[in-house]
Short mmCIF file of C-alpha atoms in Angstrom, two decimals:
data_model
loop_
_atom_site.label_atom_id
_atom_site.label_comp_id
_atom_site.label_asym_id
_atom_site.label_seq_id
_atom_site.Cartn_x
_atom_site.Cartn_y
_atom_site.Cartn_z
CA MET A 1 82.78 127.68 147.45
CA LYS A 2 82.33 124.79 145.02
CA LYS A 3 83.58 121.32 145.90
CA PRO A 4 87.40 121.59 145.76
CA ILE A 5 89.27 119.74 143.05
CA ILE A 6 92.48 119.71 145.12
CA GLU A 7 92.73 120.02 148.88
CA PHE A 8 95.70 120.05 151.26
CA LYS A 9 94.88 119.17 154.87
CA ASN A 10 97.64 119.91 157.41
CA VAL A 11 100.36 118.91 154.96
CA SER A 12 104.00 119.10 156.03
CA LYS A 13 107.21 117.88 154.43
CA VAL A 14 110.51 117.12 156.12
CA PHE A 15 113.59 116.02 154.17
CA GLU A 16 114.94 113.42 156.55
CA ASP A 17 118.54 113.45 155.28
CA SER A 18 118.95 117.08 156.35
CA ASN A 19 116.06 117.22 158.86
CA THR A 20 114.82 120.30 156.99
CA LYS A 21 111.12 121.16 157.31
CA VAL A 22 110.24 122.63 153.92
CA LEU A 23 106.45 122.71 154.38
CA LYS A 24 104.73 123.60 157.65
CA ASP A 25 101.11 122.58 158.13
CA ILE A 26 99.80 123.68 154.71
CA ASN A 27 96.05 123.98 154.22
CA PHE A 28 94.22 125.13 151.09
CA GLU A 29 91.42 124.28 148.66
CA LEU A 30 91.51 124.78 144.89
CA GLU A 31 88.38 125.12 142.77
CA GLU A 32 87.98 123.60 139.34
CA GLY A 33 88.71 125.77 136.32
CA LYS A 34 90.79 128.50 137.95
CA PHE A 35 94.35 129.72 137.53
CA TYR A 36 96.25 129.46 140.83
CA THR A 37 99.78 130.68 141.48
CA LEU A 38 102.22 129.64 144.20
CA LEU A 39 104.47 132.68 144.53
CA GLY A 40 107.66 132.85 146.56
CA ALA A 41 111.41 133.10 146.55
CA SER A 42 113.68 130.12 145.98
CA GLY A 43 113.40 127.68 148.89
CA SER A 44 109.97 128.91 150.02
CA GLY A 45 108.33 125.50 149.41
CA LYS A 46 106.27 126.27 146.33
CA SER A 47 107.80 123.61 144.06
CA THR A 48 107.56 121.09 146.88
CA ILE A 49 103.78 121.58 146.93
CA LEU A 50 103.67 121.03 143.17
CA ASN A 51 105.75 117.85 143.40
CA ILE A 52 103.53 116.49 146.19
CA ILE A 53 100.41 117.07 144.05
CA ALA A 54 102.12 115.32 141.13
CA GLY A 55 103.21 112.39 143.31
CA LEU A 56 106.91 113.05 142.77
CA LEU A 57 107.33 113.63 146.51
CA ASP A 58 105.51 112.15 149.50
CA ALA A 59 104.08 114.35 152.22
CA THR A 60 105.50 113.66 155.68
CA THR A 61 102.13 114.34 157.32
CA GLY A 62 98.67 115.39 156.17
CA ASP A 63 96.24 114.48 153.42
CA ILE A 64 96.23 115.37 149.72
CA MET A 65 92.79 115.14 148.14
CA LEU A 66 91.86 115.08 144.45
CA ASP A 67 88.12 115.28 143.75
CA GLY A 68 87.44 114.29 147.35
CA VAL A 69 89.65 111.17 147.18
CA ARG A 70 92.84 110.84 149.24
CA ILE A 71 95.71 110.36 146.78
CA ASN A 72 98.74 110.17 149.09
CA ASP A 73 99.36 106.53 148.15
CA ILE A 74 98.28 106.74 144.50
CA PRO A 75 101.26 106.57 142.08
CA THR A 76 102.11 109.47 139.79
CA ASN A 77 100.88 107.81 136.59
CA LYS A 78 97.47 107.12 138.15
CA ARG A 79 96.79 110.74 139.14
CA ASP A 80 94.80 112.84 136.69
CA VAL A 81 97.37 115.63 136.69
CA HIS A 82 100.15 116.59 134.26
CA THR A 83 103.26 118.66 134.86
CA VAL A 84 105.09 121.19 132.68
CA PHE A 85 108.67 121.53 133.91
CA GLN A 86 111.06 124.46 133.63
CA SER A 87 113.42 122.21 131.64
CA TYR A 88 110.53 121.13 129.33
CA ALA A 89 111.41 117.39 129.82
CA LEU A 90 110.90 116.63 126.12
CA PHE A 91 112.34 113.59 124.32
CA PRO A 92 115.13 114.94 122.08
CA HIS A 93 115.13 111.86 119.81
CA MET A 94 111.42 112.33 118.99
CA ASN A 95 109.87 114.99 116.76
CA VAL A 96 107.09 117.35 117.84
CA PHE A 97 104.28 114.97 116.89
CA GLU A 98 105.83 112.02 118.72
CA ASN A 99 106.43 114.06 121.88
CA VAL A 100 102.87 115.33 122.03
CA ALA A 101 101.36 111.95 121.12
CA PHE A 102 103.39 110.05 123.71
CA PRO A 103 100.79 110.15 126.55
CA LEU A 104 98.07 108.94 124.18
CA ARG A 105 100.17 106.02 122.94
CA LEU A 106 100.73 104.93 126.53
CA ARG A 107 96.95 104.56 126.75
CA ASN A 108 96.75 102.63 123.44
CA ILE A 109 94.55 105.26 121.81
CA ASP A 110 93.54 104.61 118.19
CA LYS A 111 96.01 106.01 115.61
CA LYS A 112 93.43 108.17 113.85
CA GLU A 113 92.25 109.69 117.13
CA ILE A 114 95.85 110.40 118.10
CA GLU A 115 96.42 112.29 114.85
CA GLN A 116 93.22 114.28 115.33
CA ARG A 117 93.95 115.22 118.96
CA VAL A 118 97.59 116.13 118.30
CA ALA A 119 96.48 118.41 115.46
CA GLU A 120 93.93 120.07 117.78
CA VAL A 121 96.37 120.83 120.61
CA LEU A 122 99.15 121.98 118.26
CA LYS A 123 96.68 124.46 116.80
CA MET A 124 95.85 125.64 120.34
CA VAL A 125 99.53 126.34 121.08
CA GLN A 126 100.19 127.87 117.65
CA LEU A 127 102.41 125.07 116.35
CA GLU A 128 100.40 123.95 113.30
CA GLY A 129 102.71 122.48 110.69
CA TYR A 130 105.45 121.66 113.21
CA GLU A 131 104.55 117.98 113.56
CA LYS A 132 107.72 116.62 111.91
CA ARG A 133 110.07 119.27 113.30
CA SER A 134 112.98 118.03 115.45
CA ILE A 135 112.90 119.14 119.08
CA ARG A 136 116.54 120.17 118.75
CA LYS A 137 115.65 122.72 116.06
CA LEU A 138 112.98 124.50 118.12
CA SER A 139 113.42 127.76 120.04
CA GLY A 140 112.87 127.90 123.79
CA GLY A 141 109.37 129.30 123.35
CA GLN A 142 108.46 126.59 120.82
CA ARG A 143 109.75 123.85 123.11
CA GLN A 144 107.65 125.27 125.92
CA ARG A 145 104.58 125.15 123.68
CA VAL A 146 105.29 121.49 122.87
CA ALA A 147 105.55 120.72 126.60
CA ILE A 148 102.23 122.47 127.24
CA ALA A 149 100.57 120.63 124.33
CA ARG A 150 101.75 117.30 125.75
CA ALA A 151 100.41 118.24 129.20
CA ILE A 152 96.90 119.08 127.98
CA ILE A 153 96.40 116.42 125.31
CA ASN A 154 94.91 113.95 127.81
CA GLN A 155 92.56 116.67 129.11
CA PRO A 156 93.74 116.22 132.72
CA ARG A 157 91.83 117.58 135.70
CA VAL A 158 94.86 119.66 136.74
CA VAL A 159 97.93 121.05 134.94
CA LEU A 160 100.96 121.83 137.12
CA LEU A 161 103.46 124.38 135.79
CA ASP A 162 106.83 124.65 137.55
CA GLU A 163 108.51 127.96 136.61
CA PRO A 164 107.73 127.26 132.91
CA LEU A 165 108.63 130.74 131.63
CA SER A 166 111.77 131.53 133.62
CA ALA A 167 114.20 130.49 130.86
CA LEU A 168 112.55 132.70 128.21
CA ASP A 169 113.56 136.24 127.29
CA LEU A 170 111.39 139.15 128.47
CA LYS A 171 109.36 139.65 125.25
CA LEU A 172 108.64 135.94 124.78
CA ARG A 173 107.85 135.53 128.48
CA THR A 174 105.24 138.30 128.25
CA ASP A 175 103.70 136.75 125.13
CA MET A 176 103.53 133.34 126.81
CA GLN A 177 101.77 134.86 129.83
CA TYR A 178 98.90 135.95 127.58
CA GLU A 179 98.86 132.62 125.75
CA LEU A 180 98.84 130.51 128.92
CA ARG A 181 96.04 132.53 130.49
CA GLU A 182 93.94 132.39 127.31
CA LEU A 183 94.55 128.64 126.97
CA GLN A 184 93.54 127.96 130.57
CA GLN A 185 90.32 129.94 130.19
CA ARG A 186 89.47 128.20 126.91
CA LEU A 187 90.06 124.71 128.32
CA GLY A 188 88.56 125.32 131.76
CA ILE A 189 91.28 123.15 133.33
CA THR A 190 92.68 124.02 136.76
CA PHE A 191 96.21 125.41 136.38
CA VAL A 192 98.62 125.50 139.33
CA PHE A 193 101.53 127.76 138.40
CA VAL A 194 104.78 128.16 140.35
CA THR A 195 106.87 131.33 139.99
CA HIS A 196 109.17 133.69 141.87
CA ASP A 197 108.10 136.57 139.58
CA GLN A 198 105.44 138.74 141.26
CA GLU A 199 104.56 140.49 137.98
CA GLU A 200 103.76 137.12 136.38
CA ALA A 201 101.61 136.16 139.35
CA LEU A 202 99.67 139.44 139.36
CA ALA A 203 99.08 139.34 135.59
CA MET A 204 97.93 135.74 135.19
CA SER A 205 96.24 134.50 138.36
CA ASP A 206 92.71 134.18 139.66
CA TRP A 207 94.17 133.46 143.10
CA ILE A 208 97.68 133.75 144.55
CA PHE A 209 99.31 131.95 147.48
CA VAL A 210 102.31 133.95 148.73
CA MET A 211 104.85 131.62 150.35
CA ASN A 212 107.78 132.21 152.66
CA ASP A 213 109.88 129.72 154.61
CA GLY A 214 107.52 126.78 154.02
CA GLU A 215 104.32 128.63 154.94
CA ILE A 216 101.50 130.36 153.09
CA VAL A 217 101.69 133.87 154.52
CA GLN A 218 98.78 135.33 152.50
CA SER A 219 96.34 134.20 149.84
CA GLY A 220 93.84 136.14 147.78
CA THR A 221 93.13 137.73 144.42
CA PRO A 222 95.96 139.72 142.82
CA VAL A 223 94.14 142.97 143.65
CA ASP A 224 93.58 141.95 147.30
CA ILE A 225 97.20 141.03 147.86
CA TYR A 226 98.59 144.10 146.13
CA ASP A 227 96.21 146.56 147.78
CA GLU A 228 96.05 144.95 151.24
CA PRO A 229 99.35 143.20 152.04
CA ILE A 230 99.15 141.46 155.38
CA ASN A 231 102.73 142.09 156.54
CA HIS A 232 106.10 143.62 155.74
CA PHE A 233 107.26 140.60 153.74
CA VAL A 234 104.24 140.61 151.40
CA ALA A 235 104.30 144.40 150.98
CA THR A 236 107.92 144.34 149.84
CA PHE A 237 107.76 141.09 147.85
CA ILE A 238 104.69 142.15 145.84
CA GLY A 239 105.72 145.37 144.15
CA GLU A 240 107.46 148.43 145.57
CA SER A 241 106.30 149.93 148.87
CA ASN A 242 107.01 152.81 151.21
CA ILE A 243 106.70 151.34 154.72
CA LEU A 244 106.87 153.43 157.89
CA PRO A 245 106.13 152.81 161.57
CA GLY A 246 102.92 154.40 162.79
CA THR A 247 100.19 154.39 165.43
CA MET A 248 96.52 153.70 164.81
CA ILE A 249 95.01 156.44 167.00
CA GLU A 250 91.46 155.19 166.40
CA ASP A 251 89.36 153.89 163.54
CA TYR A 252 90.09 155.92 160.39
CA LEU A 253 92.89 157.96 162.03
CA VAL A 254 96.59 157.04 161.83
CA GLU A 255 99.71 158.86 162.95
CA PHE A 256 103.05 158.57 161.17
CA ASN A 257 105.89 160.95 160.33
CA GLY A 258 104.63 163.18 163.13
CA LYS A 259 101.28 163.80 161.41
CA ARG A 260 97.76 162.53 162.08
CA LEU A 261 96.05 161.61 158.82
CA GLU A 262 92.70 160.19 157.80
CA ALA A 263 92.70 156.53 156.70
CA VAL A 264 90.09 153.95 155.73
CA ASP A 265 91.19 151.11 158.03
CA GLY A 266 89.65 150.16 161.33
CA GLY A 267 89.06 147.31 163.74
CA MET A 268 92.26 147.84 165.72
CA LYS A 269 93.00 148.86 169.30
CA PRO A 270 93.32 152.57 170.15
CA ASN A 271 96.96 153.73 169.90
CA GLU A 272 98.05 150.38 168.49
CA PRO A 273 101.53 150.31 166.85
CA VAL A 274 101.22 149.51 163.14
CA GLU A 275 103.11 149.71 159.87
CA VAL A 276 101.90 152.15 157.23
CA VAL A 277 102.20 151.28 153.54
CA ILE A 278 101.89 153.71 150.62
CA ARG A 279 102.65 152.49 147.11
CA PRO A 280 104.96 154.71 144.98
CA GLU A 281 102.32 155.15 142.26
CA ASP A 282 99.84 156.52 144.82
CA LEU A 283 102.05 159.49 145.66
CA ARG A 284 101.40 162.71 143.73
CA ILE A 285 103.99 165.47 143.47
CA THR A 286 102.77 168.94 144.50
CA LEU A 287 104.20 172.21 145.67
CA PRO A 288 105.78 171.75 149.13
CA GLU A 289 103.10 173.81 150.92
CA GLU A 290 100.29 171.81 149.26
CA GLY A 291 101.57 168.36 150.20
CA LYS A 292 100.74 166.26 153.24
CA LEU A 293 104.47 165.51 153.42
CA GLN A 294 107.54 167.44 152.32
CA VAL A 295 110.60 165.65 150.91
CA LYS A 296 113.85 166.51 149.13
CA VAL A 297 114.65 164.75 145.82
CA ASP A 298 117.83 162.67 146.01
CA THR A 299 117.93 160.69 142.74
CA GLN A 300 115.68 159.79 139.83
CA LEU A 301 115.66 157.23 137.01
CA PHE A 302 113.56 157.22 133.85
CA ARG A 303 111.73 153.88 133.62
CA GLY A 304 109.91 154.44 130.32
CA VAL A 305 106.34 154.78 131.59
CA HIS A 306 107.35 156.86 134.61
CA TYR A 307 110.17 158.46 136.55
CA GLU A 308 111.31 156.56 139.65
CA ILE A 309 112.22 159.21 142.21
CA ILE A 310 113.98 158.63 145.54
CA ALA A 311 113.48 161.39 148.11
CA TYR A 312 113.99 161.85 151.86
CA ASP A 313 111.84 163.62 154.44
CA GLU A 314 113.16 165.69 157.34
CA LEU A 315 113.17 162.60 159.61
CA GLY A 316 115.46 160.74 157.21
CA ASN A 317 112.79 158.34 155.87
CA GLU A 318 113.29 157.25 152.26
CA TRP A 319 110.37 157.68 149.84
CA MET A 320 110.02 156.12 146.40
CA ILE A 321 107.70 157.97 144.01
CA HIS A 322 106.52 156.86 140.56
CA SER A 323 105.52 159.92 138.57
CA THR A 324 105.15 161.00 134.97
CA ARG A 325 106.48 164.38 136.12
CA LYS A 326 110.24 164.87 136.06
CA ALA A 327 111.75 166.17 139.29
CA ILE A 328 114.94 168.09 139.89
CA VAL A 329 117.58 166.55 142.12
CA GLY A 330 117.93 168.62 145.27
CA GLU A 331 114.53 170.35 145.03
CA GLU A 332 111.93 170.19 147.80
CA ILE A 333 108.56 168.81 146.73
CA GLY A 334 105.27 168.01 148.42
CA LEU A 335 103.66 164.58 148.40
CA ASP A 336 99.90 164.23 148.39
CA PHE A 337 97.74 161.11 148.65
CA GLU A 338 94.19 160.07 149.55
CA PRO A 339 93.03 158.22 152.69
CA GLU A 340 92.39 155.09 150.60
CA ASP A 341 96.05 155.15 149.48
CA ILE A 342 97.16 154.49 153.07
CA HIS A 343 97.28 150.77 153.91
CA ILE A 344 97.62 149.74 157.54
CA MET A 345 99.33 146.52 158.64
CA ARG A 346 99.16 145.17 162.16
CA LEU A 347 102.40 143.82 163.58
CA ASN A 348 102.75 140.00 163.49
CA GLU A 349 99.15 139.41 162.37
CA THR A 350 98.44 136.01 160.78
CA GLU A 351 96.20 135.60 157.76
CA GLU A 352 93.53 133.93 159.92
CA GLU A 353 93.59 136.85 162.38
CA PHE A 354 93.49 139.34 159.50
CA ASP A 355 90.45 137.65 157.90
CA ALA A 356 88.64 137.39 161.25
CA ARG A 357 89.31 141.05 162.08
CA ILE A 358 88.07 142.27 158.71
CA GLU A 359 84.97 140.07 158.91
CA GLU A 360 84.14 141.30 162.42
CA TYR A 361 84.78 144.92 161.46
CA VAL A 362 82.60 144.69 158.33
CA GLU A 363 79.83 143.13 160.43
CA ILE A 364 79.98 145.99 162.97
CA GLU A 365 79.91 148.58 160.17
CA GLU A 366 76.88 146.90 158.60
CA GLN A 367 75.09 146.88 161.95
CA GLU A 368 75.86 150.57 162.46
CA ALA A 369 74.69 151.37 158.93
CA GLY A 370 71.47 149.44 159.56
CA LEU A 371 70.89 151.34 162.80
CA ILE A 372 71.43 154.70 161.06
CA ASN A 373 69.03 153.73 158.27
CA ALA A 374 66.41 152.70 160.84
CA ILE A 375 66.73 156.06 162.66
CA GLU A 376 66.42 157.98 159.38
CA GLU A 377 63.36 155.99 158.35
CA GLU A 378 61.77 156.67 161.74
CA ARG A 379 62.43 160.41 161.32
CA ASP A 380 60.94 160.35 157.82
CA GLU A 381 57.78 158.75 159.20
CA GLU A 382 57.58 161.41 161.95
CA ASN A 383 57.99 164.20 159.38
CA LYS A 384 55.12 162.79 157.33
CA LEU A 385 52.85 163.02 160.39
#
């Protein structure tokens, strides 16, 4: 990993008036030039992390580093970070140009340079020609673009975005997701984005931190977190999931719903209790006799790109299926899936334990593969003789 641009070392935060611990021993490193997302429900601690980076809140314990320098005691205006707030925080008595130029005027930048740089960033956020427009006459999406332009005009090391799209309608929010991601990649600035919307996080991020109750419960790429959730909370918070109790009989063999089925997971104890996750889109409808499982259709909704089907097996377990095939309420269908569609979660496993187990398991597999290759090479040599 490159030298981190931002680092949290054992950071906690307690609000003394209520004695509420909102952050619990947070540790992470952020690389320069990537799009990071803090994802969690309201009250999970994600905005608190953002405010501590910005200097709007003090950490109770721990160190906050920016470019290797401890910034706990450095005031907000001296930190090379800028924040885009959900409420935009624009000056209503100023026009677009004056709002965007405000940070440059605080630094006594030359008038001609201010005009040039404002024109450049307004072009980036698709607001050319809006310089003299009143803030009051702008739409929500346009105001958000002004706030983003003001945040990037000083070319900060880090841009912090606190739920910036939550007040926008669905179509505009989707458009802004594309625009923000493209802008971040073009500028190469580190973006730290806070949201409760898992679809936003999956679509925009290089790396996601999933938060719950003041802790980071899992971090990784969007694909890693979606395909390999570490626990029940992550599996249900990130997308839809079918989750059932099971037993890991041995490596690559799991039992659930009274059936023993091939899987791709390993590194666990024989007969260890686990949770089994299968995503709705990984289930394929077949004839009952051709499926690994048999279920009866209870309800279905048309979601545009697929039908969302709710069915129950003979044990009473609920199954959600996403299929382009329409089902008939009351009919029995089969469900088929591949071993790689089965995701195994250990009970109460931390992210550190998960990473260590996977690393150890991969190392053992590589050793076994090397041993097999050596045996085969030896046999080839014997055959040549």
